[in-house]
PDB file of C-alpha atoms in Angstrom:
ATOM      1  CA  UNK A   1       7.155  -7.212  -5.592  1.00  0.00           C
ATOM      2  CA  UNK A   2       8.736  -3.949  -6.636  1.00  0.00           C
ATOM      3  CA  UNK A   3      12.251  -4.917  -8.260  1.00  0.00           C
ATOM      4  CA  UNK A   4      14.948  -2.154  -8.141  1.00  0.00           C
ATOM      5  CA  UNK A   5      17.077  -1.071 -10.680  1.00  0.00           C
ATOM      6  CA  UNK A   6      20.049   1.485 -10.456  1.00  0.00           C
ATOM      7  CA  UNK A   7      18.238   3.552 -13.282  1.00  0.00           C
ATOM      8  CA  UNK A   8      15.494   4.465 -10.868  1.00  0.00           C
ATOM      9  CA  UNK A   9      15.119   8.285 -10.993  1.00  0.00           C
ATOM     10  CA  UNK A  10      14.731  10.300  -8.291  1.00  0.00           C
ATOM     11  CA  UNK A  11      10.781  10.730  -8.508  1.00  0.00           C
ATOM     12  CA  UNK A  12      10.534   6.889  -8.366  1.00  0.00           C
ATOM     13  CA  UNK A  13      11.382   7.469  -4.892  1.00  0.00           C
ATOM     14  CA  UNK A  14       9.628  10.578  -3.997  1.00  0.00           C
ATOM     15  CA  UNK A  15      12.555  12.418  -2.445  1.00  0.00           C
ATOM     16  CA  UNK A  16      12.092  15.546  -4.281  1.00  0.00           C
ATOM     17  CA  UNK A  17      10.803  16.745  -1.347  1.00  0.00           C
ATOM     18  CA  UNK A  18      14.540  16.844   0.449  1.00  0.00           C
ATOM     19  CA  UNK A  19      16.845  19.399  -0.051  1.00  0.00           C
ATOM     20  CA  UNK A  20      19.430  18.730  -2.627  1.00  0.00           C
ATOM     21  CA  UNK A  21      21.981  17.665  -0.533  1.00  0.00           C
ATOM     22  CA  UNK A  22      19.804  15.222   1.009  1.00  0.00           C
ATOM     23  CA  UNK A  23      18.749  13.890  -2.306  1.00  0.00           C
ATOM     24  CA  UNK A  24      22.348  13.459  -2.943  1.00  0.00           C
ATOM     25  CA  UNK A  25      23.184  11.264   0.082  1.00  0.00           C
ATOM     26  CA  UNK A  26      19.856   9.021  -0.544  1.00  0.00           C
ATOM     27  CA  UNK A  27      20.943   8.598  -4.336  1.00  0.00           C
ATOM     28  CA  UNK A  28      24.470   7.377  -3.154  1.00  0.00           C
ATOM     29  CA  UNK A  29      22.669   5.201  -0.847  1.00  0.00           C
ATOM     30  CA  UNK A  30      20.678   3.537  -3.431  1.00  0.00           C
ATOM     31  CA  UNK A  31      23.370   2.908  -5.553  1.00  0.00           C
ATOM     32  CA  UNK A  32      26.599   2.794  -2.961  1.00  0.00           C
ATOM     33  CA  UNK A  33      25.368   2.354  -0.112  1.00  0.00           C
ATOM     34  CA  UNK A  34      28.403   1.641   1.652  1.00  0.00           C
ATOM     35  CA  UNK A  35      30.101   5.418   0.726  1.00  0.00           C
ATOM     36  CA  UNK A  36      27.682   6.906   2.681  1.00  0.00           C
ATOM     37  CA  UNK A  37      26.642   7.303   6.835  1.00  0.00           C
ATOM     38  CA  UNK A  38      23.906   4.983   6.981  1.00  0.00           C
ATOM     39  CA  UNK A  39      22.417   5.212  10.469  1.00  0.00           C
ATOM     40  CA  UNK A  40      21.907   9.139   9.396  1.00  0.00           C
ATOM     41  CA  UNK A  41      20.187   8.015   6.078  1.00  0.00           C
ATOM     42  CA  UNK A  42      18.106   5.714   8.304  1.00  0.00           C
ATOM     43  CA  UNK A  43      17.109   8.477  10.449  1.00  0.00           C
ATOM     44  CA  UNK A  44      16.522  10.506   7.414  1.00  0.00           C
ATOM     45  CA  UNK A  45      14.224   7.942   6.139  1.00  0.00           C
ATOM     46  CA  UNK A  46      12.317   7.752   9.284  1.00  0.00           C
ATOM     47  CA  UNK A  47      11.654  11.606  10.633  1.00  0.00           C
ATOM     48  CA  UNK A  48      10.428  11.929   6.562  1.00  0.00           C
ATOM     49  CA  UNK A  49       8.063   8.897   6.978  1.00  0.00           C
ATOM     50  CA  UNK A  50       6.714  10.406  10.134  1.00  0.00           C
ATOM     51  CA  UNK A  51       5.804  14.098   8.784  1.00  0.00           C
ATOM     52  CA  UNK A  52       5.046  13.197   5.649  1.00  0.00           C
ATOM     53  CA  UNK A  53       2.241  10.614   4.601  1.00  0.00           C
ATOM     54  CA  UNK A  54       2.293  10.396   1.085  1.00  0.00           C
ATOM     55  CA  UNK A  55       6.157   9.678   1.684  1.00  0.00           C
ATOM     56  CA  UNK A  56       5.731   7.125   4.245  1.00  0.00           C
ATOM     57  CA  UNK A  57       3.578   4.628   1.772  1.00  0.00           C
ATOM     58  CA  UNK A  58       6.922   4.681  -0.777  1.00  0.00           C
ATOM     59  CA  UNK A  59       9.192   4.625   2.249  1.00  0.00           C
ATOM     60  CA  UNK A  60       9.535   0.540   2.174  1.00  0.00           C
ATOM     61  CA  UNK A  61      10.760   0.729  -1.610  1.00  0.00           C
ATOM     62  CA  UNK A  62      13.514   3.070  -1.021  1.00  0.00           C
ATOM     63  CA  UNK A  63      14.654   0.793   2.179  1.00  0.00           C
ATOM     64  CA  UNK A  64      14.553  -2.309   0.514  1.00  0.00           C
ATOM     65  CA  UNK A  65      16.576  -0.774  -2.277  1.00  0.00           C
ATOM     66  CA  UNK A  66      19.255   0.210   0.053  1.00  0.00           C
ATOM     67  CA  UNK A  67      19.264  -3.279   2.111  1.00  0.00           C
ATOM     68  CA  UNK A  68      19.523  -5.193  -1.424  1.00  0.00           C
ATOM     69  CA  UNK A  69      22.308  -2.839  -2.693  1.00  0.00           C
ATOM     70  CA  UNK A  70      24.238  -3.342   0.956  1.00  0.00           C
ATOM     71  CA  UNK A  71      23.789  -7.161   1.104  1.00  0.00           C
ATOM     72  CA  UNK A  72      25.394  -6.941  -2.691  1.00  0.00           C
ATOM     73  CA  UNK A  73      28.418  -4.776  -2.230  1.00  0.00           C
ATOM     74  CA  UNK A  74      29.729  -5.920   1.501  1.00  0.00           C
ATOM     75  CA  UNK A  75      26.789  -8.794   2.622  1.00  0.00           C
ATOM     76  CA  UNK A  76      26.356  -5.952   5.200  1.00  0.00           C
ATOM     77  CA  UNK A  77      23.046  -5.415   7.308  1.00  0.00           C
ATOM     78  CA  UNK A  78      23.869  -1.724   9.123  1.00  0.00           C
ATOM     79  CA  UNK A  79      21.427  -0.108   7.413  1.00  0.00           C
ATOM     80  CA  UNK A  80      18.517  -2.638   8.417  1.00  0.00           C
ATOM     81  CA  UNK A  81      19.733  -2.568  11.822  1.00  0.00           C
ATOM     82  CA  UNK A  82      20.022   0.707  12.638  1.00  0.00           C
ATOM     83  CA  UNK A  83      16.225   0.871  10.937  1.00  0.00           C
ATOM     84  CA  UNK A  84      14.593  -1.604  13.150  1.00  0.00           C
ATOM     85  CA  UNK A  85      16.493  -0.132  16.043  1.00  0.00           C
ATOM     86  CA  UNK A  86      14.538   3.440  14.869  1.00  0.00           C
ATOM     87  CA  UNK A  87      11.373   1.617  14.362  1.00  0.00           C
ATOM     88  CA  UNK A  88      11.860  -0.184  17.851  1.00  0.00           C
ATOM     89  CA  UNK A  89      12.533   3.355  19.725  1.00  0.00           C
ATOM     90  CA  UNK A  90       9.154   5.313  17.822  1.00  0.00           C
ATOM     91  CA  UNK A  91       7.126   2.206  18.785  1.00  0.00           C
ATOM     92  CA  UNK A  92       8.313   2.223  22.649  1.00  0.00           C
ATOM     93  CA  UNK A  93       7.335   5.712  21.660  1.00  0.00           C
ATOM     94  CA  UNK A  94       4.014   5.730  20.051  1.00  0.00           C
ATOM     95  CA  UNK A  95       1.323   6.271  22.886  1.00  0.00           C
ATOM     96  CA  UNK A  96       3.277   9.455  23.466  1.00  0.00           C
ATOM     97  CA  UNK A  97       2.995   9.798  19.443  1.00  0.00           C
ATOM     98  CA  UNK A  98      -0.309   9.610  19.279  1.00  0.00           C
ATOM     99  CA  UNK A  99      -1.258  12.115  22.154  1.00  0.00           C
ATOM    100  CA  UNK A 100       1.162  14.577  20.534  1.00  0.00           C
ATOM    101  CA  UNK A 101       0.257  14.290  16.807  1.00  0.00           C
ATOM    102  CA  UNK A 102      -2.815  11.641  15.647  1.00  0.00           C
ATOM    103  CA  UNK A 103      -1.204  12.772  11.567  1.00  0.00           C
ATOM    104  CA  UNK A 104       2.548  10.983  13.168  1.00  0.00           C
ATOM    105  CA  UNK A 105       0.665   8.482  14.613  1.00  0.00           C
ATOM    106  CA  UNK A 106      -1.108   7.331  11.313  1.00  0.00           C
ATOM    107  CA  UNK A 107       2.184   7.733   9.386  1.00  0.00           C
ATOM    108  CA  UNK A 108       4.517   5.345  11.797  1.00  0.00           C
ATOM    109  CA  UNK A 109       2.138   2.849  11.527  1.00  0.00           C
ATOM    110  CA  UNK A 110       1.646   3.111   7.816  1.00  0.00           C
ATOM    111  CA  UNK A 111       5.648   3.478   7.889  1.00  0.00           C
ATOM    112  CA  UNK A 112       6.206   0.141   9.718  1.00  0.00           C
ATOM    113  CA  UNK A 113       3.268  -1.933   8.102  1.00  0.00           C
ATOM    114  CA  UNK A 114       5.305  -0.374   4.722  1.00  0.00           C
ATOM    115  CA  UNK A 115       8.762  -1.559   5.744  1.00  0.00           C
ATOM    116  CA  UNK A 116       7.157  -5.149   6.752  1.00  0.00           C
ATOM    117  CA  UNK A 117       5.743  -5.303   3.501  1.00  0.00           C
ATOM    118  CA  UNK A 118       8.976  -5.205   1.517  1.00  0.00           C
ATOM    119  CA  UNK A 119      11.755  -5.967   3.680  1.00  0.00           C
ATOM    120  CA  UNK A 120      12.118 -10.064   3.955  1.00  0.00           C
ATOM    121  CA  UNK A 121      14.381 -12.062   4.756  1.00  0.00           C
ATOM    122  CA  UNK A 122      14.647 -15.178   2.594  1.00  0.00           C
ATOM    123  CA  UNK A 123      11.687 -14.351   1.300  1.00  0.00           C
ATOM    124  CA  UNK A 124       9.561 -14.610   4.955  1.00  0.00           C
ATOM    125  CA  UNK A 125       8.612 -11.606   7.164  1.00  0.00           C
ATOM    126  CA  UNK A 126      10.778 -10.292   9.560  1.00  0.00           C
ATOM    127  CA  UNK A 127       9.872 -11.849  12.224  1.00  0.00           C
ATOM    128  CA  UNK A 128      11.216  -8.949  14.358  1.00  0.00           C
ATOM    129  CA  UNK A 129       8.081  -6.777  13.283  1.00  0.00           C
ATOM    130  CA  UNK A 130       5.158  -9.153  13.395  1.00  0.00           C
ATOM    131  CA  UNK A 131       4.254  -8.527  17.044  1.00  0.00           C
ATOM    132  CA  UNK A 132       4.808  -4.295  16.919  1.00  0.00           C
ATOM    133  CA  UNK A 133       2.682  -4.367  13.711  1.00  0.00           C
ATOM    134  CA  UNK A 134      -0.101  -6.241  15.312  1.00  0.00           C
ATOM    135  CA  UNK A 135       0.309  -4.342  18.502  1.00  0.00           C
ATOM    136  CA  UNK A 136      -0.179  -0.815  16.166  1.00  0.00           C
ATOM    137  CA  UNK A 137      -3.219  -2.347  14.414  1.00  0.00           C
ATOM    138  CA  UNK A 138      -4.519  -3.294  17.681  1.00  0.00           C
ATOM    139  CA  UNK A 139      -4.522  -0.346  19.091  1.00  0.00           C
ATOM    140  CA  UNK A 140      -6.179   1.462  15.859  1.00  0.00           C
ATOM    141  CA  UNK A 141      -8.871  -1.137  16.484  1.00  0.00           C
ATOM    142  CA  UNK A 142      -9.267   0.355  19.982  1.00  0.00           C
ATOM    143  CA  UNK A 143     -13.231   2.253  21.125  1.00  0.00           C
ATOM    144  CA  UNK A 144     -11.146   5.455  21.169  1.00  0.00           C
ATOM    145  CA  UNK A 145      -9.484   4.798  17.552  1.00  0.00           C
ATOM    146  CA  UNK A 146     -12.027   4.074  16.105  1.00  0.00           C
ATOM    147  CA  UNK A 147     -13.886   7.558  16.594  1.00  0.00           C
ATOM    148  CA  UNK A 148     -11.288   8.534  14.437  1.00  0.00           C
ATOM    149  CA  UNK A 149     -11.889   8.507  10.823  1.00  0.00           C
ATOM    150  CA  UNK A 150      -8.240   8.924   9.833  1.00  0.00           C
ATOM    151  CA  UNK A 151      -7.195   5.710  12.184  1.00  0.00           C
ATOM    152  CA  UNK A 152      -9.650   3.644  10.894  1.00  0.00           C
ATOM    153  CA  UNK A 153      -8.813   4.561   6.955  1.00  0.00           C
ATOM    154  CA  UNK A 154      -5.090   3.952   8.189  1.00  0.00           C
ATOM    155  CA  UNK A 155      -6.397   0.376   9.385  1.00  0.00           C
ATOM    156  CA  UNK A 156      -8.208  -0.862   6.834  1.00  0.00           C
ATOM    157  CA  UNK A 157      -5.664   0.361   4.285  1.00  0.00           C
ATOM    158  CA  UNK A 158      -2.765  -1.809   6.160  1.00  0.00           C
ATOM    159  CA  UNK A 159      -5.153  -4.562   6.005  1.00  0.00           C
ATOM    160  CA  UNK A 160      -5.692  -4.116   2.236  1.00  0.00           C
ATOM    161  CA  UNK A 161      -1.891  -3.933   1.950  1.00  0.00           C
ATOM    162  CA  UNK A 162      -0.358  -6.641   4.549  1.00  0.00           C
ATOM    163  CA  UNK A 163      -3.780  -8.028   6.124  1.00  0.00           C
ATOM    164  CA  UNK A 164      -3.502 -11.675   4.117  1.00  0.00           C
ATOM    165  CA  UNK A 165       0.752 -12.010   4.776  1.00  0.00           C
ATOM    166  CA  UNK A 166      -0.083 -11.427   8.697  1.00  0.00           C
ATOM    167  CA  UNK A 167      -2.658 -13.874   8.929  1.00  0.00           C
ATOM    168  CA  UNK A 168      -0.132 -16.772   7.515  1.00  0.00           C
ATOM    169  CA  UNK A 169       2.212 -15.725  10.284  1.00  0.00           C
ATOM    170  CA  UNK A 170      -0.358 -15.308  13.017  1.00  0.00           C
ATOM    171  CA  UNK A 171      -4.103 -16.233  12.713  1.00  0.00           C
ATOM    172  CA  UNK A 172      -4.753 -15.822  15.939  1.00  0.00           C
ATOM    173  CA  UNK A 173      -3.778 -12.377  16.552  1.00  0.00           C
ATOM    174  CA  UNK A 174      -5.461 -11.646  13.493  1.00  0.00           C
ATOM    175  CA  UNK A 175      -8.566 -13.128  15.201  1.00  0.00           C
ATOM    176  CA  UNK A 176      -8.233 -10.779  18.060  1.00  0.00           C
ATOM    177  CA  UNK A 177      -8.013  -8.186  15.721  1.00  0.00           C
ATOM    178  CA  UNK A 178     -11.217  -8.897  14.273  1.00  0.00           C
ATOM    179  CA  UNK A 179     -13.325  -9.550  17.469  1.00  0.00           C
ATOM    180  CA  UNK A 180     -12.368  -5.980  18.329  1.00  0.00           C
ATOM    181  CA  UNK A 181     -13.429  -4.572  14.613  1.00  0.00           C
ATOM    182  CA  UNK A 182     -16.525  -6.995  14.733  1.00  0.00           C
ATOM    183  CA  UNK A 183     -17.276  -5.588  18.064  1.00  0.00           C
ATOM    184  CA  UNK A 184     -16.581  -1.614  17.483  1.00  0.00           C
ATOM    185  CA  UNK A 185     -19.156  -2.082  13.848  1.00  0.00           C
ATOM    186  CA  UNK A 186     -21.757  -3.848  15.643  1.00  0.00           C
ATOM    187  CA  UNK A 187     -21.943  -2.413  19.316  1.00  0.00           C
ATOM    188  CA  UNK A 188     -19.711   0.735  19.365  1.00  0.00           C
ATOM    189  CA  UNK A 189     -22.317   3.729  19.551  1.00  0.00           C
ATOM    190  CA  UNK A 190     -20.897   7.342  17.782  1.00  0.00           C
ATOM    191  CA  UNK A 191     -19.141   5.930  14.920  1.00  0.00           C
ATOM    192  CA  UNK A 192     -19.233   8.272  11.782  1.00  0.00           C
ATOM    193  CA  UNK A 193     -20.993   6.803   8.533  1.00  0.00           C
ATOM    194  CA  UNK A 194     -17.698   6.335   6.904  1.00  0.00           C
ATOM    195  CA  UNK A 195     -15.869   4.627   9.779  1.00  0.00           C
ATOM    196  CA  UNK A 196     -18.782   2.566   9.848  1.00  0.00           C
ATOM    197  CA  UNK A 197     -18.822   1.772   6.183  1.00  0.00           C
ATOM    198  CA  UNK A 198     -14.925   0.895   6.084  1.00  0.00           C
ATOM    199  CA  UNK A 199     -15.446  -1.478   9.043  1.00  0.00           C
ATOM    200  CA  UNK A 200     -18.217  -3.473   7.192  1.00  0.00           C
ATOM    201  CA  UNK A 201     -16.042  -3.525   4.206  1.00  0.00           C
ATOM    202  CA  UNK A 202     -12.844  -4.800   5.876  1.00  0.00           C
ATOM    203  CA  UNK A 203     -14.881  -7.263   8.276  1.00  0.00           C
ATOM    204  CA  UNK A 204     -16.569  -8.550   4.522  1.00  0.00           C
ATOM    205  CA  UNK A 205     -12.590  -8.297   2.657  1.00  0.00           C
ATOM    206  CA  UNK A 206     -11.501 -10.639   5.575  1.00  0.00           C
ATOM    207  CA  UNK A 207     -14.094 -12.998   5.125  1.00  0.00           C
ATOM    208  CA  UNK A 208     -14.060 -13.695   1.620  1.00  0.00           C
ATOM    209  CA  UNK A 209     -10.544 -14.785   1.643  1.00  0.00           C
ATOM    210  CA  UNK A 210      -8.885 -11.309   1.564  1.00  0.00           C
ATOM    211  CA  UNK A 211     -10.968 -10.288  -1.587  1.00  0.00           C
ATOM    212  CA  UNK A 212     -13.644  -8.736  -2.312  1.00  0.00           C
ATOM    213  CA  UNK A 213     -16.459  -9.643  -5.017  1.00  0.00           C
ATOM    214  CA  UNK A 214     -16.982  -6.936  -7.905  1.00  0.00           C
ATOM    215  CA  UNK A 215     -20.478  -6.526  -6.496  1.00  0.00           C
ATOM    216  CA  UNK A 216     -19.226  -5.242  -3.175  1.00  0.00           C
ATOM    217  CA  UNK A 217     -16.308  -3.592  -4.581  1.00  0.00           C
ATOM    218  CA  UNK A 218     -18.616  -1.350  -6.455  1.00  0.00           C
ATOM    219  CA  UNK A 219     -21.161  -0.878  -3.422  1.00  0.00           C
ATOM    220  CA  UNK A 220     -18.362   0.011  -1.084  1.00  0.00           C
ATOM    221  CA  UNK A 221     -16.306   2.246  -3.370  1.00  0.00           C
ATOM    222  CA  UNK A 222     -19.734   4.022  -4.834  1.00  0.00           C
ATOM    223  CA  UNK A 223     -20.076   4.739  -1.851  1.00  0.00           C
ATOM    224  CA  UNK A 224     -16.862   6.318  -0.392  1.00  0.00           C
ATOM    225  CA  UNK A 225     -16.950   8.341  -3.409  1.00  0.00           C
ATOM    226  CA  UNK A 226     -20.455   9.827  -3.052  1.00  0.00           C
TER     227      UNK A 226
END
């Protein structure tokens, strides 16, 4: 678990990418949260996750930074709030999403799986984003989905990444989940060699307990490289 300090430098965060002022008010928010509008650096946060992919994987980090530093100065939860309230609208949002932009589409879902990842409360997932992650990986699992090479990299990279936590929480949506992956790899006809390949490999991750062996590992990763 990434552990925050007030010397993290700007580049820790990846907001070099924002103009200066905005670097500004996301700095203060790290470190003084409370100075600062948070329901705009919320939004902030969010329209960057959705444009920008590389940004959306580090997202989580810089939110949990800013929850621990508000909880610490005031015991205050506005920023979290007015987050899941953003998340909540883009996911009432996201078949619209999709249509519009398949690159938004893959970064909300890598946003949310990111924010589930690092933002607990007493140490638990919020339970508040269980279902609407499921309900996003679901729908990547989906015959259309999976034509899609980036959809399927974006699911089997949230599986790598939250796959194992989600399961504790809810085995049997995580058995749905499968049925419809097990499915797609062995019936689905059109599926490119590389969606094909990262479906065998998550199918094989999930069944030996969330790992792989070094044997596969190589095979798998030989492979995506060549």
């Amino acid at each position: 678990m990434f552990s925050p300090t007030m010397e993290n430098s700007a580049e820790d965060y990846r907001i070099q990418s924002f103009d200066l002022d905005t670097q500004m008010l996301l700095k203060t928010a790290l470190k003084d949260p409370n100075s600062v509008n948070l329901d705009k650096v919320s939004n902030i946060i969010v329209d960057q996750s959705l444009k920008d992919q590389v940004f959306s994987k580090e997202a989580g980090r810089i939110c949990y930074t800013i929850v621990q530093a508000e909880a610490k100065q005031s015991n205050g939860n506005v920023f979290r709030r007015n987050l899941l309230n953003r998340l909540q609208q883009e996911f009432k949002d996201r078949e619209e999403t999709r249509g519009r932009s398949l690159q938004e589409w893959v970064c909300y879902v890598t946003f949310i799986c990111n924010i589930y990842d690092y933002l607990k409360v007493n140490n638990m997932p919020m339970v508040a984003l269980v279902h609407p992650v499921y309900d996003c990986l679901l729908r990547l699992a989906q015959p259309d989905a999976l034509m899609n090479e980036e959809e399927v990299d974006c699911l089997v990279l949230q599986l790598h990444r939250i796959g194992e936590q989600l399961e504790k929480v809810n085995s049997q949506r995580m058995d749905e989940l499968f049925f419809l992956l097990r499915d797609g790899f062995l019936l689905q006809e059109g599926l490119s060699s590389m969606a094909r390949l990262l479906l065998l490999e998550i199918l094989e991750f999930r069944a030996g307990g969330w790992l792989l062996s070094s044997t596969a590992h190589k095979y798998y990763y030989s492979e995506i490289v060549d």
